[in-house]
C-alpha positions as a Markdown table, in Angstrom:
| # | Residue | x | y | z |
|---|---|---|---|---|
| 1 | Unk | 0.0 | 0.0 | 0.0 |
| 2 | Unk | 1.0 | 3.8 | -0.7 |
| 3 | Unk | -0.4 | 6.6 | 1.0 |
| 4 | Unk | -0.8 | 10.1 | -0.4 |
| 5 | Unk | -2.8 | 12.9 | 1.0 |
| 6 | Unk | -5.3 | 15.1 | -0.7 |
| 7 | Unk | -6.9 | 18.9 | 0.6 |
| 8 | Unk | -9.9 | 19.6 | -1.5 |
| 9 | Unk | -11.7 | 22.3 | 0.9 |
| 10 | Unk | -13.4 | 21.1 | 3.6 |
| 11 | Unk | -12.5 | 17.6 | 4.3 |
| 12 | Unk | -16.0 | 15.7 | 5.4 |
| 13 | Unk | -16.9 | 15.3 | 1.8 |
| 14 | Unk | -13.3 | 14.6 | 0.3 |
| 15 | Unk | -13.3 | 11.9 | 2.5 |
| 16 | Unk | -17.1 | 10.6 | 1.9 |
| 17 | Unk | -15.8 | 10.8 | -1.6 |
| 18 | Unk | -12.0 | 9.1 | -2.0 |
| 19 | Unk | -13.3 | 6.4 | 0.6 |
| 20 | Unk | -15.5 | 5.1 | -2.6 |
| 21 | Unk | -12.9 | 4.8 | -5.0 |
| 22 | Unk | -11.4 | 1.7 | -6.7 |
| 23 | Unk | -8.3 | 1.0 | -5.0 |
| 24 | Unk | -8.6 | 2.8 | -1.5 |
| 25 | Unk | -8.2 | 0.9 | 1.2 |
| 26 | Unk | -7.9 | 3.8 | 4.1 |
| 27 | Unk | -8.8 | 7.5 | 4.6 |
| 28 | Unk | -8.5 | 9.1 | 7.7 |
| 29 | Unk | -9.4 | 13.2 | 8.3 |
| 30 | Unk | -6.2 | 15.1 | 8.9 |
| 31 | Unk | -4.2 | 18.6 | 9.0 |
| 32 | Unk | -1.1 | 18.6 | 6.2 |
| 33 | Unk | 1.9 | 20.9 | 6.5 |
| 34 | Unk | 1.0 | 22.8 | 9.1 |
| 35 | Unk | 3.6 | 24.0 | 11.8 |
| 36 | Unk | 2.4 | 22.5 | 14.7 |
| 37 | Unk | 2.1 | 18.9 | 16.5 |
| 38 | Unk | -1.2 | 19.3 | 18.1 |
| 39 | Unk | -4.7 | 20.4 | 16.9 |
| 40 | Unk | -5.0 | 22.8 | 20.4 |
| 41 | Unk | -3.7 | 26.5 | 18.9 |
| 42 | Unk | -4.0 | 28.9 | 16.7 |
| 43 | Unk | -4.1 | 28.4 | 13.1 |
| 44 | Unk | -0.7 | 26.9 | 12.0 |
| 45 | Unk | -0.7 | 26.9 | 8.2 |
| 46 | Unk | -2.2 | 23.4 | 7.7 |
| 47 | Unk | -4.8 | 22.1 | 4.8 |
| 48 | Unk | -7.7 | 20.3 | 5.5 |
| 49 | Unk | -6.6 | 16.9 | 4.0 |
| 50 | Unk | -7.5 | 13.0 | 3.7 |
| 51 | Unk | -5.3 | 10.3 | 4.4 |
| 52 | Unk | -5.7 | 8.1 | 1.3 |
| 53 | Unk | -3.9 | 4.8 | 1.8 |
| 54 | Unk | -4.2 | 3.4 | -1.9 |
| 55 | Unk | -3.4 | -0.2 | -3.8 |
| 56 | Unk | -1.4 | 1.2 | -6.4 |
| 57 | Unk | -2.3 | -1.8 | -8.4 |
| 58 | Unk | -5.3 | -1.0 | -8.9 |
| 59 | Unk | -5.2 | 2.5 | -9.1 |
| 60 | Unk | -2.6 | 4.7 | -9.9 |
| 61 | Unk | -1.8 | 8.4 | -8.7 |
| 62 | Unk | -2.2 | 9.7 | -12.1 |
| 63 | Unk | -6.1 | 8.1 | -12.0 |
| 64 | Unk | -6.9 | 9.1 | -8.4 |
| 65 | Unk | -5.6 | 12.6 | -9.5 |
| 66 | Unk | -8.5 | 12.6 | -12.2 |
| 67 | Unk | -11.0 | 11.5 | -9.6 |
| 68 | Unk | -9.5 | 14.2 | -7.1 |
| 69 | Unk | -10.4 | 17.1 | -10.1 |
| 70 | Unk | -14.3 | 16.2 | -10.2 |
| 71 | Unk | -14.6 | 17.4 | -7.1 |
| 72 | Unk | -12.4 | 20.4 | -6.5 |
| 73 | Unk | -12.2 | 23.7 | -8.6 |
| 74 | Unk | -9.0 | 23.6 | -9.3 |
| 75 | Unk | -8.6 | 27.7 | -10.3 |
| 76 | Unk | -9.8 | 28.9 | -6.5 |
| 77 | Unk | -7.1 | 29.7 | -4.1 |
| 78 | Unk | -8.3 | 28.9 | -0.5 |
| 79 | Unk | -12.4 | 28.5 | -1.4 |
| 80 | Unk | -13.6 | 25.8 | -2.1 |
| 81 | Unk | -17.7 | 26.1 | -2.4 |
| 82 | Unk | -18.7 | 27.8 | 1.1 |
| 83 | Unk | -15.7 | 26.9 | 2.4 |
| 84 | Unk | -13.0 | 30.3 | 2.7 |
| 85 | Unk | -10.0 | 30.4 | 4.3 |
| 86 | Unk | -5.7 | 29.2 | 4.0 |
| 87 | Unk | -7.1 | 25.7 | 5.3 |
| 88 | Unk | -9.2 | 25.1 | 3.1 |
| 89 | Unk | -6.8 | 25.2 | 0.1 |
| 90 | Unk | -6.5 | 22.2 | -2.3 |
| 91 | Unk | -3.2 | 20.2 | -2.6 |
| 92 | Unk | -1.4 | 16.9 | -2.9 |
| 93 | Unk | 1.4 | 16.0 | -0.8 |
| 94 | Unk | 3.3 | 13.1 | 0.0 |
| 95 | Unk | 6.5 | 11.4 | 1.3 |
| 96 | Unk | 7.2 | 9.9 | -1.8 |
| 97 | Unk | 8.5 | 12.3 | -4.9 |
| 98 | Unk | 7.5 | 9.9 | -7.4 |
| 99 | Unk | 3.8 | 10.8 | -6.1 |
| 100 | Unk | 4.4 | 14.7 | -6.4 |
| 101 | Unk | 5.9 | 14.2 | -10.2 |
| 102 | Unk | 2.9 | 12.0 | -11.0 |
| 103 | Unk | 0.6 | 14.7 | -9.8 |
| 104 | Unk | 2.8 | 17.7 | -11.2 |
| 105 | Unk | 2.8 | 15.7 | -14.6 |
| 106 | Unk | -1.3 | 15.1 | -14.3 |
| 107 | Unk | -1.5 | 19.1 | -13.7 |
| 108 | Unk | 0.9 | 19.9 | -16.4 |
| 109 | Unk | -0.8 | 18.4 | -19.4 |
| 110 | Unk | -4.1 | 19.5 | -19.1 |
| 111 | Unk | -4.7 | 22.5 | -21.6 |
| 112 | Unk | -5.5 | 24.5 | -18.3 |
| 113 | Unk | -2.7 | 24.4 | -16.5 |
| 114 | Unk | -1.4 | 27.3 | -16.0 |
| 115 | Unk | -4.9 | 28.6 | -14.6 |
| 116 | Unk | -4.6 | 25.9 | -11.8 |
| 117 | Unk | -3.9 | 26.8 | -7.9 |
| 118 | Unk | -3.5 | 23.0 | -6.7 |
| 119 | Unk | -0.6 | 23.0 | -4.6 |
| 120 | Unk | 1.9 | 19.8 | -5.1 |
| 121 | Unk | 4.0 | 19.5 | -2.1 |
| 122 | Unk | 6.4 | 17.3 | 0.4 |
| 123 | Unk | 4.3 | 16.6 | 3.1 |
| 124 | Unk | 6.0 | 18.1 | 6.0 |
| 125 | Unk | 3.7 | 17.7 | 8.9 |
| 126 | Unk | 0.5 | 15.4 | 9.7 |
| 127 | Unk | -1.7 | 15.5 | 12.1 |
| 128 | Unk | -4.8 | 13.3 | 12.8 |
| 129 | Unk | -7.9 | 15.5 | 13.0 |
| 130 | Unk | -10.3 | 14.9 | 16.1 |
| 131 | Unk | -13.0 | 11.7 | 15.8 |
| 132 | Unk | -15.4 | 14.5 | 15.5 |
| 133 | Unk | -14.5 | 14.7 | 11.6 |
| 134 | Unk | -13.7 | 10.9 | 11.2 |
| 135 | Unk | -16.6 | 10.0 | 8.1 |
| 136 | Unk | -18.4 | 13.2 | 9.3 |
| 137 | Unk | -21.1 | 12.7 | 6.4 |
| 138 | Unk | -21.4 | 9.6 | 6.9 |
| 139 | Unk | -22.3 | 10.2 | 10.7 |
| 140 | Unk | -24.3 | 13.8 | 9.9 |
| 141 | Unk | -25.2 | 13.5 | 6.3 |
| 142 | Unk | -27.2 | 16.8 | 6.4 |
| 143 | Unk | -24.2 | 18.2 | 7.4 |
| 144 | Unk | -23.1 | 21.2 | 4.7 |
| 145 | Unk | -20.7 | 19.5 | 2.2 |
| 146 | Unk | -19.2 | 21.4 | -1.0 |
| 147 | Unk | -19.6 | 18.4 | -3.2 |
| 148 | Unk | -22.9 | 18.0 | -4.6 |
| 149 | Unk | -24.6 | 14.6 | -3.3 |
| 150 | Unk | -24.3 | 12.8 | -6.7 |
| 151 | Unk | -20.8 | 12.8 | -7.1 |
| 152 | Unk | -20.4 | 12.2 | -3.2 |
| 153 | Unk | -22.4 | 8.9 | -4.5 |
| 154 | Unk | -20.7 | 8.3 | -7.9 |
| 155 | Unk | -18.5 | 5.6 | -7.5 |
| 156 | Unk | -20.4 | 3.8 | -4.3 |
């Protein structure tokens, strides 16, 4: 298994989302590249992220970078639907660089890329988030959530 983490906004319906695709076997709510160790604090320059814990023979960083794009705008800097703020940024980070090419690569030949704010970057820090956002929708489900309900649902 590989993992590789992706900030799409807020993180409840990234998660509802990846959790359904071909391939992953683990998500888990977090904070990516922040500065700090704990969740107590200020704001510490972190993304809302997911944990995505993926068979990459199955699916490949390339594909789950597709899937990733149908539910993110990939133009807005730190909005994503009602969601407005540094943390709620979108990205992809990871440990391994072969990940970050894959995703720089994905980015790089679509005809739009030079309109794109996705951030591709080491991960540097990870923390956890609290069991209060562990599969939030799928706890709340009338919870607010970015991603429309159909897509949520696509690949169930």
């Amino acid at each position: 298994m590989e993992v590789v983490y992706f900030a799409g906004g807020c993180l409840w319906g990234v998660q509802a989302f990846i959790k359904t695709l071909p391939g992953v076997t683990f998500t888990e709510a977090g904070r990516a590249n922040g500065t700090g160790h704990t969740l107590e604090g200020d704001y510490d320059g972190y993304a809302e992220c997911v944990k995505t814990e993926f068979d990459p023979t199955i699916v490949t960083i390339r594909e789950l970078m597709g899937y990733f794009f149908e539910i993110i705008d990939p133009y807005s800097l730190n909005k994503q639907g009602q969601d407005v703020g540094e943390k709620y940024r979108t990205g992809v980070y990871s440990e391994k660089p072969e990940h970050l090419q894959e995703a720089k690569v994905f980015i790089g030949e679509r005809n739009d890329c030079e309109l794109i704010v996705v951030e591709v970057l080491p991960l540097t820090n990870y923390i956890r988030s609290a069991e209060e956002h562990q599969d939030r929708l799928a706890r709340c489900p009338e919870d607010y959530c970015h991603i429309p309900e159909e897509l949520l649902n696509k690949y169930k």
